[in-house]
């Protein structure tokens, strides 16, 4: 069963394969999310989970309990439990050429 990742505020939608992190799914679709370490410690990819639930690849990702309760997630180590929606204003569509590039 295909799960969907909805990325707001841009309105993008990408498929998430079983075992794929939200970050990996976005990258496979040509969407760049902020990132650095890819192991749940640097917090560069931190964004808000607006809808749905996730499970983590690591026992305790680099989020405080309060942040998790507020809906913050780390897409680099988060796998969707179904369709999810995240608020990631720093996301960019890497399929589009940058202005001025040829």
PDB file of C-alpha atoms in Angstrom:
ATOM      1  CA  UNK A   1       0.000   0.000   0.000  1.00  0.00           C
ATOM      2  CA  UNK A   2       1.430   3.347  -1.046  1.00  0.00           C
ATOM      3  CA  UNK A   3       1.705   5.974   1.636  1.00  0.00           C
ATOM      4  CA  UNK A   4       1.787   9.641   0.807  1.00  0.00           C
ATOM      5  CA  UNK A   5       3.879  12.443   2.218  1.00  0.00           C
ATOM      6  CA  UNK A   6       2.264  15.862   1.826  1.00  0.00           C
ATOM      7  CA  UNK A   7       4.726  18.742   2.151  1.00  0.00           C
ATOM      8  CA  UNK A   8       3.274  22.102   3.145  1.00  0.00           C
ATOM      9  CA  UNK A   9       3.178  25.013   2.550  1.00  0.00           C
ATOM     10  CA  UNK A  10       4.248  24.119  -1.019  1.00  0.00           C
ATOM     11  CA  UNK A  11       1.474  21.554  -1.482  1.00  0.00           C
ATOM     12  CA  UNK A  12       3.730  18.810  -2.848  1.00  0.00           C
ATOM     13  CA  UNK A  13       2.767  15.166  -2.539  1.00  0.00           C
ATOM     14  CA  UNK A  14       5.221  12.254  -2.842  1.00  0.00           C
ATOM     15  CA  UNK A  15       4.962   8.492  -2.432  1.00  0.00           C
ATOM     16  CA  UNK A  16       6.693   6.852   0.529  1.00  0.00           C
ATOM     17  CA  UNK A  17       7.877   3.270  -0.021  1.00  0.00           C
ATOM     18  CA  UNK A  18       7.909   0.789   2.869  1.00  0.00           C
ATOM     19  CA  UNK A  19      11.085   1.232   4.928  1.00  0.00           C
ATOM     20  CA  UNK A  20      11.813   4.632   3.397  1.00  0.00           C
ATOM     21  CA  UNK A  21      12.304   7.665   5.632  1.00  0.00           C
ATOM     22  CA  UNK A  22      10.332  10.818   4.907  1.00  0.00           C
ATOM     23  CA  UNK A  23      13.590  12.509   3.867  1.00  0.00           C
ATOM     24  CA  UNK A  24      14.464   9.661   1.469  1.00  0.00           C
ATOM     25  CA  UNK A  25      10.981   9.769  -0.064  1.00  0.00           C
ATOM     26  CA  UNK A  26      11.195  13.510  -0.620  1.00  0.00           C
ATOM     27  CA  UNK A  27      14.661  13.222  -2.162  1.00  0.00           C
ATOM     28  CA  UNK A  28      13.560  10.374  -4.462  1.00  0.00           C
ATOM     29  CA  UNK A  29      10.800  12.673  -5.749  1.00  0.00           C
ATOM     30  CA  UNK A  30      13.186  15.581  -6.326  1.00  0.00           C
ATOM     31  CA  UNK A  31      12.211  17.559  -3.234  1.00  0.00           C
ATOM     32  CA  UNK A  32      15.017  18.872  -1.036  1.00  0.00           C
ATOM     33  CA  UNK A  33      14.322  19.109   2.665  1.00  0.00           C
ATOM     34  CA  UNK A  34      16.858  20.801   4.928  1.00  0.00           C
ATOM     35  CA  UNK A  35      19.256  18.120   6.225  1.00  0.00           C
ATOM     36  CA  UNK A  36      22.741  17.403   7.443  1.00  0.00           C
ATOM     37  CA  UNK A  37      23.547  14.336   9.558  1.00  0.00           C
ATOM     38  CA  UNK A  38      20.746  11.998   8.383  1.00  0.00           C
ATOM     39  CA  UNK A  39      20.847  10.086  11.682  1.00  0.00           C
ATOM     40  CA  UNK A  40      18.530  12.115  13.903  1.00  0.00           C
ATOM     41  CA  UNK A  41      21.056  14.131  15.876  1.00  0.00           C
ATOM     42  CA  UNK A  42      21.696  17.474  14.155  1.00  0.00           C
ATOM     43  CA  UNK A  43      18.023  18.529  13.924  1.00  0.00           C
ATOM     44  CA  UNK A  44      18.573  20.381  10.619  1.00  0.00           C
ATOM     45  CA  UNK A  45      15.586  18.586   9.058  1.00  0.00           C
ATOM     46  CA  UNK A  46      13.209  19.257  11.978  1.00  0.00           C
ATOM     47  CA  UNK A  47       9.690  20.087  10.835  1.00  0.00           C
ATOM     48  CA  UNK A  48       6.115  19.941  12.139  1.00  0.00           C
ATOM     49  CA  UNK A  49       3.899  16.922  11.686  1.00  0.00           C
ATOM     50  CA  UNK A  50       0.477  18.348  10.835  1.00  0.00           C
ATOM     51  CA  UNK A  51      -1.328  15.046  10.221  1.00  0.00           C
ATOM     52  CA  UNK A  52      -0.603  11.334  10.524  1.00  0.00           C
ATOM     53  CA  UNK A  53       1.880   9.425  12.652  1.00  0.00           C
ATOM     54  CA  UNK A  54       5.474   8.305  12.264  1.00  0.00           C
ATOM     55  CA  UNK A  55       7.797   5.700  13.735  1.00  0.00           C
ATOM     56  CA  UNK A  56      11.500   6.273  14.212  1.00  0.00           C
ATOM     57  CA  UNK A  57      14.456   4.221  13.002  1.00  0.00           C
ATOM     58  CA  UNK A  58      16.393   5.159  16.117  1.00  0.00           C
ATOM     59  CA  UNK A  59      15.276   4.592  19.695  1.00  0.00           C
ATOM     60  CA  UNK A  60      15.221   8.265  20.627  1.00  0.00           C
ATOM     61  CA  UNK A  61      15.808  10.866  17.906  1.00  0.00           C
ATOM     62  CA  UNK A  62      17.294  14.249  18.774  1.00  0.00           C
ATOM     63  CA  UNK A  63      14.043  15.782  19.968  1.00  0.00           C
ATOM     64  CA  UNK A  64      13.046  16.798  23.453  1.00  0.00           C
ATOM     65  CA  UNK A  65       9.936  15.125  24.858  1.00  0.00           C
ATOM     66  CA  UNK A  66       8.204  18.507  24.749  1.00  0.00           C
ATOM     67  CA  UNK A  67       9.064  18.929  21.067  1.00  0.00           C
ATOM     68  CA  UNK A  68       7.658  15.508  20.224  1.00  0.00           C
ATOM     69  CA  UNK A  69       4.491  16.378  22.154  1.00  0.00           C
ATOM     70  CA  UNK A  70       4.236  19.625  20.125  1.00  0.00           C
ATOM     71  CA  UNK A  71       4.408  17.660  16.858  1.00  0.00           C
ATOM     72  CA  UNK A  72       8.016  18.164  15.799  1.00  0.00           C
ATOM     73  CA  UNK A  73       9.559  15.321  13.770  1.00  0.00           C
ATOM     74  CA  UNK A  74      12.913  14.506  12.202  1.00  0.00           C
ATOM     75  CA  UNK A  75      12.209  13.329   8.629  1.00  0.00           C
ATOM     76  CA  UNK A  76      15.688  11.819   8.249  1.00  0.00           C
ATOM     77  CA  UNK A  77      14.833   9.004  10.687  1.00  0.00           C
ATOM     78  CA  UNK A  78      11.009   9.091  10.579  1.00  0.00           C
ATOM     79  CA  UNK A  79       9.022   6.496   8.640  1.00  0.00           C
ATOM     80  CA  UNK A  80       5.336   7.067   7.992  1.00  0.00           C
ATOM     81  CA  UNK A  81       2.716   4.853   9.609  1.00  0.00           C
ATOM     82  CA  UNK A  82       0.269   5.971   6.891  1.00  0.00           C
ATOM     83  CA  UNK A  83      -0.307   9.183   4.967  1.00  0.00           C
ATOM     84  CA  UNK A  84       1.402  12.129   6.665  1.00  0.00           C
ATOM     85  CA  UNK A  85       1.519  15.892   6.244  1.00  0.00           C
ATOM     86  CA  UNK A  86       4.501  17.971   7.336  1.00  0.00           C
ATOM     87  CA  UNK A  87       5.083  21.703   7.522  1.00  0.00           C
ATOM     88  CA  UNK A  88       8.511  22.245   5.951  1.00  0.00           C
ATOM     89  CA  UNK A  89       8.811  25.824   4.659  1.00  0.00           C
ATOM     90  CA  UNK A  90      12.512  25.250   3.842  1.00  0.00           C
ATOM     91  CA  UNK A  91      11.712  22.552   1.281  1.00  0.00           C
ATOM     92  CA  UNK A  92      12.703  23.192  -2.332  1.00  0.00           C
ATOM     93  CA  UNK A  93      11.899  21.513  -5.636  1.00  0.00           C
ATOM     94  CA  UNK A  94      15.273  20.374  -7.016  1.00  0.00           C
ATOM     95  CA  UNK A  95      13.629  19.449 -10.334  1.00  0.00           C
ATOM     96  CA  UNK A  96      13.368  23.130 -11.200  1.00  0.00           C
ATOM     97  CA  UNK A  97      16.416  24.966 -12.443  1.00  0.00           C
ATOM     98  CA  UNK A  98      17.593  27.860 -10.312  1.00  0.00           C
ATOM     99  CA  UNK A  99      16.917  31.313 -11.798  1.00  0.00           C
ATOM    100  CA  UNK A 100      19.723  32.316 -14.110  1.00  0.00           C
ATOM    101  CA  UNK A 101      20.987  28.763 -14.672  1.00  0.00           C
ATOM    102  CA  UNK A 102      21.120  27.383 -18.165  1.00  0.00           C
TER     103      UNK A 102
END
